[in-house]
Amino acid sequence: MYTACRIIKDFKRPDPQLVNRFRGMPVANIDDNMGRIAAVDASIIPMGKGQLLGTAFTIRVPQGDNLMFHAAMDLARPGDVILIDAGGFDNRAIFGELMAAYCRSRGIAGIVCDGAIRDRDGISRMEHFPVYARSVTPNGPYKNGPGEINVPVVIGGKLVHPGDIIVGDQDGIVIISPAIAEEVADAVLETEKKEAAIMSDILENGTYIRPWVKEKLKEINCEIVNGNQGGE
């Protein structure tokens, strides 16, 4: 029977070595190698600095209610990233500095909230604990429930399953299924090698060779005119 309140205590997590393959990788490069459509909605922004990396621990809550988050904080493991599907509601905070500090003390890798938070100033000063949210408001949460823990949720328009690999930086967040993670990581490493060579050429020679530009202009029949066309 379906119930609107459900807590799944545990789930299969990917090998930590697989997760760590994405340490230091730019989210933009990962997204490029996932069809350029893997990032969550741009309205979910970082509240501090540093890379977000870990395993998805998911929560679904009613708008403006954090009962399930309180329950989840004691269940999540070190290295997990807590992702809160608050339905995008942006006018009542799900958590603030106290709850973030407790999560950090337990080794949780960060929090992503598709909803609102508060205490932005304090949260932004936390070191090595990235937090992302859709908005900031002083309005505090209710604590009535119901909700669900460790079920598929939607964060910024992207479906997230417990155990997915979460990577975030100042550009945004991508969600990676462990089933394709090795393939994606290999592809990103190749991209990084290519970009390093391009950057070296720019810095050392002042050139940026990209013949595809002329080919594309030709393909779309772009008119290219030399010189003044009759103006004084």
PDB file of C-alpha atoms in Angstrom:
ATOM      1  CA  MET A   1       0.000   0.000   0.000  1.00  0.00           C
ATOM      2  CA  TYR A   2       1.283   3.461  -0.864  1.00  0.00           C
ATOM      3  CA  THR A   3       2.047   5.789   2.003  1.00  0.00           C
ATOM      4  CA  ALA A   4       3.053   9.430   1.841  1.00  0.00           C
ATOM      5  CA  CYS A   5       5.577   8.894   4.656  1.00  0.00           C
ATOM      6  CA  ARG A   6       8.370   6.406   3.987  1.00  0.00           C
ATOM      7  CA  ILE A   7      11.947   6.058   5.197  1.00  0.00           C
ATOM      8  CA  ILE A   8      14.354   3.728   3.403  1.00  0.00           C
ATOM      9  CA  LYS A   9      17.358   3.582   5.694  1.00  0.00           C
ATOM     10  CA  ASP A  10      19.960   2.245   3.310  1.00  0.00           C
ATOM     11  CA  PHE A  11      20.752   1.724  -0.373  1.00  0.00           C
ATOM     12  CA  LYS A  12      23.602   0.501  -2.560  1.00  0.00           C
ATOM     13  CA  ARG A  13      26.389   3.054  -2.848  1.00  0.00           C
ATOM     14  CA  PRO A  14      28.967   3.105  -5.648  1.00  0.00           C
ATOM     15  CA  ASP A  15      32.599   2.218  -4.993  1.00  0.00           C
ATOM     16  CA  PRO A  16      34.303   5.255  -3.397  1.00  0.00           C
ATOM     17  CA  GLN A  17      37.127   4.919  -5.926  1.00  0.00           C
ATOM     18  CA  LEU A  18      34.602   5.418  -8.707  1.00  0.00           C
ATOM     19  CA  VAL A  19      33.239   8.544  -7.023  1.00  0.00           C
ATOM     20  CA  ASN A  20      36.757   9.890  -6.494  1.00  0.00           C
ATOM     21  CA  ARG A  21      37.496   9.699 -10.210  1.00  0.00           C
ATOM     22  CA  PHE A  22      35.497  12.934 -10.523  1.00  0.00           C
ATOM     23  CA  ARG A  23      37.473  14.819  -7.876  1.00  0.00           C
ATOM     24  CA  GLY A  24      38.683  18.090  -9.371  1.00  0.00           C
ATOM     25  CA  MET A  25      36.849  17.580 -12.673  1.00  0.00           C
ATOM     26  CA  PRO A  26      35.029  20.710 -13.913  1.00  0.00           C
ATOM     27  CA  VAL A  27      31.282  20.278 -14.107  1.00  0.00           C
ATOM     28  CA  ALA A  28      31.294  21.939 -17.536  1.00  0.00           C
ATOM     29  CA  ASN A  29      33.547  19.207 -18.931  1.00  0.00           C
ATOM     30  CA  ILE A  30      31.419  16.489 -17.399  1.00  0.00           C
ATOM     31  CA  ASP A  31      28.266  18.029 -18.846  1.00  0.00           C
ATOM     32  CA  ASP A  32      29.882  18.322 -22.293  1.00  0.00           C
ATOM     33  CA  ASN A  33      30.483  14.570 -22.232  1.00  0.00           C
ATOM     34  CA  MET A  34      26.912  13.830 -21.147  1.00  0.00           C
ATOM     35  CA  GLY A  35      25.203  15.415 -24.139  1.00  0.00           C
ATOM     36  CA  ARG A  36      25.315  18.915 -22.605  1.00  0.00           C
ATOM     37  CA  ILE A  37      21.996  18.246 -20.875  1.00  0.00           C
ATOM     38  CA  ALA A  38      23.068  16.712 -17.558  1.00  0.00           C
ATOM     39  CA  ALA A  39      23.138  19.824 -15.366  1.00  0.00           C
ATOM     40  CA  VAL A  40      20.378  20.743 -12.960  1.00  0.00           C
ATOM     41  CA  ASP A  41      18.454  23.973 -13.480  1.00  0.00           C
ATOM     42  CA  ALA A  42      20.644  27.073 -13.304  1.00  0.00           C
ATOM     43  CA  SER A  43      18.462  28.610 -10.593  1.00  0.00           C
ATOM     44  CA  ILE A  44      19.989  26.199  -8.050  1.00  0.00           C
ATOM     45  CA  ILE A  45      23.156  28.074  -7.147  1.00  0.00           C
ATOM     46  CA  PRO A  46      26.176  27.569  -4.882  1.00  0.00           C
ATOM     47  CA  MET A  47      26.125  29.343  -1.525  1.00  0.00           C
ATOM     48  CA  GLY A  48      29.863  28.894  -0.981  1.00  0.00           C
ATOM     49  CA  LYS A  49      32.960  27.667  -2.778  1.00  0.00           C
ATOM     50  CA  GLY A  50      34.629  24.332  -3.337  1.00  0.00           C
ATOM     51  CA  GLN A  51      33.785  21.190  -5.252  1.00  0.00           C
ATOM     52  CA  LEU A  52      30.747  19.174  -4.270  1.00  0.00           C
ATOM     53  CA  LEU A  53      31.372  15.443  -4.672  1.00  0.00           C
ATOM     54  CA  GLY A  54      29.622  12.458  -3.191  1.00  0.00           C
ATOM     55  CA  THR A  55      26.830   9.912  -3.292  1.00  0.00           C
ATOM     56  CA  ALA A  56      23.193  10.970  -3.507  1.00  0.00           C
ATOM     57  CA  PHE A  57      21.106  10.566  -0.346  1.00  0.00           C
ATOM     58  CA  THR A  58      17.653  11.756  -1.349  1.00  0.00           C
ATOM     59  CA  ILE A  59      14.767  13.355   0.546  1.00  0.00           C
ATOM     60  CA  ARG A  60      11.329  14.502  -0.581  1.00  0.00           C
ATOM     61  CA  VAL A  61       9.576  17.015   1.670  1.00  0.00           C
ATOM     62  CA  PRO A  62       6.350  19.038   1.551  1.00  0.00           C
ATOM     63  CA  GLN A  63       6.760  22.703   0.741  1.00  0.00           C
ATOM     64  CA  GLY A  64       8.473  24.482   3.622  1.00  0.00           C
ATOM     65  CA  ASP A  65       8.649  21.414   5.914  1.00  0.00           C
ATOM     66  CA  ASN A  66      11.860  19.815   7.197  1.00  0.00           C
ATOM     67  CA  LEU A  67      10.759  16.878   9.396  1.00  0.00           C
ATOM     68  CA  MET A  68      12.219  14.348   6.954  1.00  0.00           C
ATOM     69  CA  PHE A  69      15.487  16.262   6.784  1.00  0.00           C
ATOM     70  CA  HIS A  70      15.812  16.020  10.561  1.00  0.00           C
ATOM     71  CA  ALA A  71      15.317  12.260  10.281  1.00  0.00           C
ATOM     72  CA  ALA A  72      17.742  11.995   7.359  1.00  0.00           C
ATOM     73  CA  MET A  73      20.639  13.778   9.055  1.00  0.00           C
ATOM     74  CA  ASP A  74      21.101  10.828  11.425  1.00  0.00           C
ATOM     75  CA  LEU A  75      20.892   8.258   8.621  1.00  0.00           C
ATOM     76  CA  ALA A  76      23.206   9.710   5.974  1.00  0.00           C
ATOM     77  CA  ARG A  77      26.772   8.416   5.931  1.00  0.00           C
ATOM     78  CA  PRO A  78      30.083  10.223   5.512  1.00  0.00           C
ATOM     79  CA  GLY A  79      30.586  11.002   1.833  1.00  0.00           C
ATOM     80  CA  ASP A  80      26.868  11.272   1.086  1.00  0.00           C
ATOM     81  CA  VAL A  81      25.409  14.404  -0.491  1.00  0.00           C
ATOM     82  CA  ILE A  82      21.932  15.146   0.839  1.00  0.00           C
ATOM     83  CA  LEU A  83      19.566  16.204  -1.946  1.00  0.00           C
ATOM     84  CA  ILE A  84      16.268  17.720  -0.832  1.00  0.00           C
ATOM     85  CA  ASP A  85      13.334  17.835  -3.232  1.00  0.00           C
ATOM     86  CA  ALA A  86      11.279  20.659  -1.738  1.00  0.00           C
ATOM     87  CA  GLY A  87       9.246  21.147  -4.875  1.00  0.00           C
ATOM     88  CA  GLY A  88      11.089  24.328  -5.785  1.00  0.00           C
ATOM     89  CA  PHE A  89       9.188  26.272  -3.113  1.00  0.00           C
ATOM     90  CA  ASP A  90      11.245  29.383  -2.482  1.00  0.00           C
ATOM     91  CA  ASN A  91       9.523  31.248   0.340  1.00  0.00           C
ATOM     92  CA  ARG A  92      10.157  29.044   3.408  1.00  0.00           C
ATOM     93  CA  ALA A  93      13.600  27.760   4.345  1.00  0.00           C
ATOM     94  CA  ILE A  94      14.160  24.023   4.771  1.00  0.00           C
ATOM     95  CA  PHE A  95      17.297  24.487   6.873  1.00  0.00           C
ATOM     96  CA  GLY A  96      19.867  26.942   8.091  1.00  0.00           C
ATOM     97  CA  GLU A  97      23.341  27.090   9.618  1.00  0.00           C
ATOM     98  CA  LEU A  98      22.679  24.780  12.601  1.00  0.00           C
ATOM     99  CA  MET A  99      21.498  21.847  10.502  1.00  0.00           C
ATOM    100  CA  ALA A 100      24.249  22.417   7.944  1.00  0.00           C
ATOM    101  CA  ALA A 101      26.864  22.445  10.699  1.00  0.00           C
ATOM    102  CA  TYR A 102      25.517  19.181  12.126  1.00  0.00           C
ATOM    103  CA  CYS A 103      25.656  17.527   8.694  1.00  0.00           C
ATOM    104  CA  ARG A 104      29.210  18.733   8.237  1.00  0.00           C
ATOM    105  CA  SER A 105      30.205  17.346  11.652  1.00  0.00           C
ATOM    106  CA  ARG A 106      28.949  13.914  10.570  1.00  0.00           C
ATOM    107  CA  GLY A 107      31.101  13.839   7.443  1.00  0.00           C
ATOM    108  CA  ILE A 108      28.292  14.517   4.995  1.00  0.00           C
ATOM    109  CA  ALA A 109      29.816  15.951   1.817  1.00  0.00           C
ATOM    110  CA  GLY A 110      27.276  18.717   1.159  1.00  0.00           C
ATOM    111  CA  ILE A 111      23.616  19.594   0.662  1.00  0.00           C
ATOM    112  CA  VAL A 112      21.550  20.478  -2.402  1.00  0.00           C
ATOM    113  CA  CYS A 113      18.093  21.924  -1.787  1.00  0.00           C
ATOM    114  CA  ASP A 114      15.548  22.443  -4.555  1.00  0.00           C
ATOM    115  CA  GLY A 115      13.903  25.017  -2.351  1.00  0.00           C
ATOM    116  CA  ALA A 116      14.969  27.700   0.095  1.00  0.00           C
ATOM    117  CA  ILE A 117      17.530  27.945   2.883  1.00  0.00           C
ATOM    118  CA  ARG A 118      18.394  30.635   5.441  1.00  0.00           C
ATOM    119  CA  ASP A 119      21.536  31.789   7.296  1.00  0.00           C
ATOM    120  CA  ARG A 120      23.278  32.248   3.989  1.00  0.00           C
ATOM    121  CA  ASP A 121      26.125  34.264   5.474  1.00  0.00           C
ATOM    122  CA  GLY A 122      27.093  31.592   7.985  1.00  0.00           C
ATOM    123  CA  ILE A 123      26.654  28.746   5.508  1.00  0.00           C
ATOM    124  CA  SER A 124      28.769  30.523   2.878  1.00  0.00           C
ATOM    125  CA  ARG A 125      31.673  30.727   5.346  1.00  0.00           C
ATOM    126  CA  MET A 126      31.739  26.985   6.026  1.00  0.00           C
ATOM    127  CA  GLU A 127      34.918  25.436   4.652  1.00  0.00           C
ATOM    128  CA  HIS A 128      34.839  22.195   2.678  1.00  0.00           C
ATOM    129  CA  PHE A 129      31.052  21.958   2.887  1.00  0.00           C
ATOM    130  CA  PRO A 130      29.285  23.050  -0.324  1.00  0.00           C
ATOM    131  CA  VAL A 131      25.612  23.977  -0.110  1.00  0.00           C
ATOM    132  CA  TYR A 132      23.364  24.723  -3.086  1.00  0.00           C
ATOM    133  CA  ALA A 133      19.816  26.082  -3.027  1.00  0.00           C
ATOM    134  CA  ARG A 134      17.193  27.741  -5.160  1.00  0.00           C
ATOM    135  CA  SER A 135      16.628  30.739  -2.874  1.00  0.00           C
ATOM    136  CA  VAL A 136      17.247  32.330   0.511  1.00  0.00           C
ATOM    137  CA  THR A 137      14.586  33.544   2.960  1.00  0.00           C
ATOM    138  CA  PRO A 138      14.421  34.144   6.719  1.00  0.00           C
ATOM    139  CA  ASN A 139      11.051  32.357   6.924  1.00  0.00           C
ATOM    140  CA  GLY A 140      11.580  29.183   8.958  1.00  0.00           C
ATOM    141  CA  PRO A 141      10.270  25.673   8.251  1.00  0.00           C
ATOM    142  CA  TYR A 142       7.354  23.663   9.556  1.00  0.00           C
ATOM    143  CA  LYS A 143       8.034  20.245  11.083  1.00  0.00           C
ATOM    144  CA  ASN A 144       4.912  18.257  10.367  1.00  0.00           C
ATOM    145  CA  GLY A 145       5.810  15.888   7.524  1.00  0.00           C
ATOM    146  CA  PRO A 146       5.049  13.704   5.758  1.00  0.00           C
ATOM    147  CA  GLY A 147       7.827  12.958   3.286  1.00  0.00           C
ATOM    148  CA  GLU A 148      10.130  10.262   1.940  1.00  0.00           C
ATOM    149  CA  ILE A 149      13.776   9.327   2.335  1.00  0.00           C
ATOM    150  CA  ASN A 150      15.887   7.524  -0.273  1.00  0.00           C
ATOM    151  CA  VAL A 151      13.375   7.403  -3.099  1.00  0.00           C
ATOM    152  CA  PRO A 152      13.830   8.876  -6.604  1.00  0.00           C
ATOM    153  CA  VAL A 153      13.443  12.655  -6.483  1.00  0.00           C
ATOM    154  CA  VAL A 154      13.623  15.588  -8.889  1.00  0.00           C
ATOM    155  CA  ILE A 155      16.262  18.249  -8.304  1.00  0.00           C
ATOM    156  CA  GLY A 156      16.348  21.193 -10.678  1.00  0.00           C
ATOM    157  CA  GLY A 157      14.431  19.260 -13.304  1.00  0.00           C
ATOM    158  CA  LYS A 158      16.711  16.190 -13.155  1.00  0.00           C
ATOM    159  CA  LEU A 159      15.741  12.783 -11.822  1.00  0.00           C
ATOM    160  CA  VAL A 160      18.040  11.629  -9.014  1.00  0.00           C
ATOM    161  CA  HIS A 161      18.237   8.116  -7.573  1.00  0.00           C
ATOM    162  CA  PRO A 162      19.833   7.225  -4.250  1.00  0.00           C
ATOM    163  CA  GLY A 163      23.421   6.234  -4.993  1.00  0.00           C
ATOM    164  CA  ASP A 164      23.887   8.490  -8.021  1.00  0.00           C
ATOM    165  CA  ILE A 165      27.173  10.402  -8.140  1.00  0.00           C
ATOM    166  CA  ILE A 166      26.807  14.151  -7.521  1.00  0.00           C
ATOM    167  CA  VAL A 167      29.392  16.645  -8.763  1.00  0.00           C
ATOM    168  CA  GLY A 168      29.112  20.402  -8.313  1.00  0.00           C
ATOM    169  CA  ASP A 169      31.220  23.526  -8.647  1.00  0.00           C
ATOM    170  CA  GLN A 170      30.627  27.240  -9.216  1.00  0.00           C
ATOM    171  CA  ASP A 171      29.026  26.479 -12.599  1.00  0.00           C
ATOM    172  CA  GLY A 172      26.368  24.138 -11.223  1.00  0.00           C
ATOM    173  CA  ILE A 173      25.626  20.463 -10.543  1.00  0.00           C
ATOM    174  CA  VAL A 174      25.513  17.280 -12.624  1.00  0.00           C
ATOM    175  CA  ILE A 175      23.982  13.923 -11.744  1.00  0.00           C
ATOM    176  CA  ILE A 176      25.850  10.804 -12.909  1.00  0.00           C
ATOM    177  CA  SER A 177      24.480   7.275 -12.798  1.00  0.00           C
ATOM    178  CA  PRO A 178      27.115   4.830 -11.512  1.00  0.00           C
ATOM    179  CA  ALA A 179      26.304   2.613 -14.503  1.00  0.00           C
ATOM    180  CA  ILE A 180      27.925   5.115 -16.879  1.00  0.00           C
ATOM    181  CA  ALA A 181      30.381   6.776 -14.511  1.00  0.00           C
ATOM    182  CA  GLU A 182      33.537   5.004 -15.724  1.00  0.00           C
ATOM    183  CA  GLU A 183      32.747   5.879 -19.335  1.00  0.00           C
ATOM    184  CA  VAL A 184      32.036   9.504 -18.464  1.00  0.00           C
ATOM    185  CA  ALA A 185      35.203   9.871 -16.367  1.00  0.00           C
ATOM    186  CA  ASP A 186      37.349   8.446 -19.192  1.00  0.00           C
ATOM    187  CA  ALA A 187      35.793  10.868 -21.667  1.00  0.00           C
ATOM    188  CA  VAL A 188      36.324  13.846 -19.361  1.00  0.00           C
ATOM    189  CA  LEU A 189      40.009  12.995 -18.970  1.00  0.00           C
ATOM    190  CA  GLU A 190      40.384  13.089 -22.757  1.00  0.00           C
ATOM    191  CA  THR A 191      38.607  16.441 -22.859  1.00  0.00           C
ATOM    192  CA  GLU A 192      40.956  17.825 -20.214  1.00  0.00           C
ATOM    193  CA  LYS A 193      43.990  16.727 -22.229  1.00  0.00           C
ATOM    194  CA  LYS A 194      42.644  18.437 -25.363  1.00  0.00           C
ATOM    195  CA  GLU A 195      41.798  21.633 -23.495  1.00  0.00           C
ATOM    196  CA  ALA A 196      45.225  21.721 -21.858  1.00  0.00           C
ATOM    197  CA  ALA A 197      46.849  21.584 -25.289  1.00  0.00           C
ATOM    198  CA  ILE A 198      44.581  24.352 -26.598  1.00  0.00           C
ATOM    199  CA  MET A 199      45.321  26.558 -23.585  1.00  0.00           C
ATOM    200  CA  SER A 200      49.056  25.992 -24.015  1.00  0.00           C
ATOM    201  CA  ASP A 201      48.811  27.053 -27.661  1.00  0.00           C
ATOM    202  CA  ILE A 202      46.883  30.195 -26.711  1.00  0.00           C
ATOM    203  CA  LEU A 203      49.354  31.199 -23.999  1.00  0.00           C
ATOM    204  CA  GLU A 204      52.535  30.309 -25.861  1.00  0.00           C
ATOM    205  CA  ASN A 205      51.644  31.157 -29.454  1.00  0.00           C
ATOM    206  CA  GLY A 206      48.583  33.394 -29.276  1.00  0.00           C
ATOM    207  CA  THR A 207      46.650  31.053 -31.554  1.00  0.00           C
ATOM    208  CA  TYR A 208      43.407  29.160 -31.218  1.00  0.00           C
ATOM    209  CA  ILE A 209      43.139  26.733 -34.125  1.00  0.00           C
ATOM    210  CA  ARG A 210      39.560  25.672 -34.894  1.00  0.00           C
ATOM    211  CA  PRO A 211      38.992  24.895 -38.584  1.00  0.00           C
ATOM    212  CA  TRP A 212      35.442  23.813 -37.892  1.00  0.00           C
ATOM    213  CA  VAL A 213      34.385  27.488 -37.718  1.00  0.00           C
ATOM    214  CA  LYS A 214      35.048  28.079 -41.439  1.00  0.00           C
ATOM    215  CA  GLU A 215      33.467  24.757 -42.287  1.00  0.00           C
ATOM    216  CA  LYS A 216      30.318  25.622 -40.363  1.00  0.00           C
ATOM    217  CA  LEU A 217      30.074  29.109 -41.902  1.00  0.00           C
ATOM    218  CA  LYS A 218      30.364  27.524 -45.342  1.00  0.00           C
ATOM    219  CA  GLU A 219      27.726  24.950 -44.469  1.00  0.00           C
ATOM    220  CA  ILE A 220      25.184  27.641 -43.570  1.00  0.00           C
ATOM    221  CA  ASN A 221      26.054  29.748 -46.655  1.00  0.00           C
ATOM    222  CA  CYS A 222      27.217  32.715 -44.608  1.00  0.00           C
ATOM    223  CA  GLU A 223      28.066  35.760 -46.753  1.00  0.00           C
ATOM    224  CA  ILE A 224      31.526  37.129 -45.936  1.00  0.00           C
ATOM    225  CA  VAL A 225      32.295  40.584 -47.292  1.00  0.00           C
ATOM    226  CA  ASN A 226      35.704  42.269 -47.471  1.00  0.00           C
ATOM    227  CA  GLY A 227      36.051  46.011 -46.967  1.00  0.00           C
ATOM    228  CA  ASN A 228      33.671  48.995 -46.958  1.00  0.00           C
ATOM    229  CA  GLN A 229      30.344  48.539 -48.688  1.00  0.00           C
ATOM    230  CA  GLY A 230      29.738  52.080 -49.830  1.00  0.00           C
ATOM    231  CA  GLY A 231      29.699  53.946 -46.508  1.00  0.00           C
ATOM    232  CA  GLU A 232      31.540  57.249 -46.236  1.00  0.00           C
TER     233      GLU A 232
END
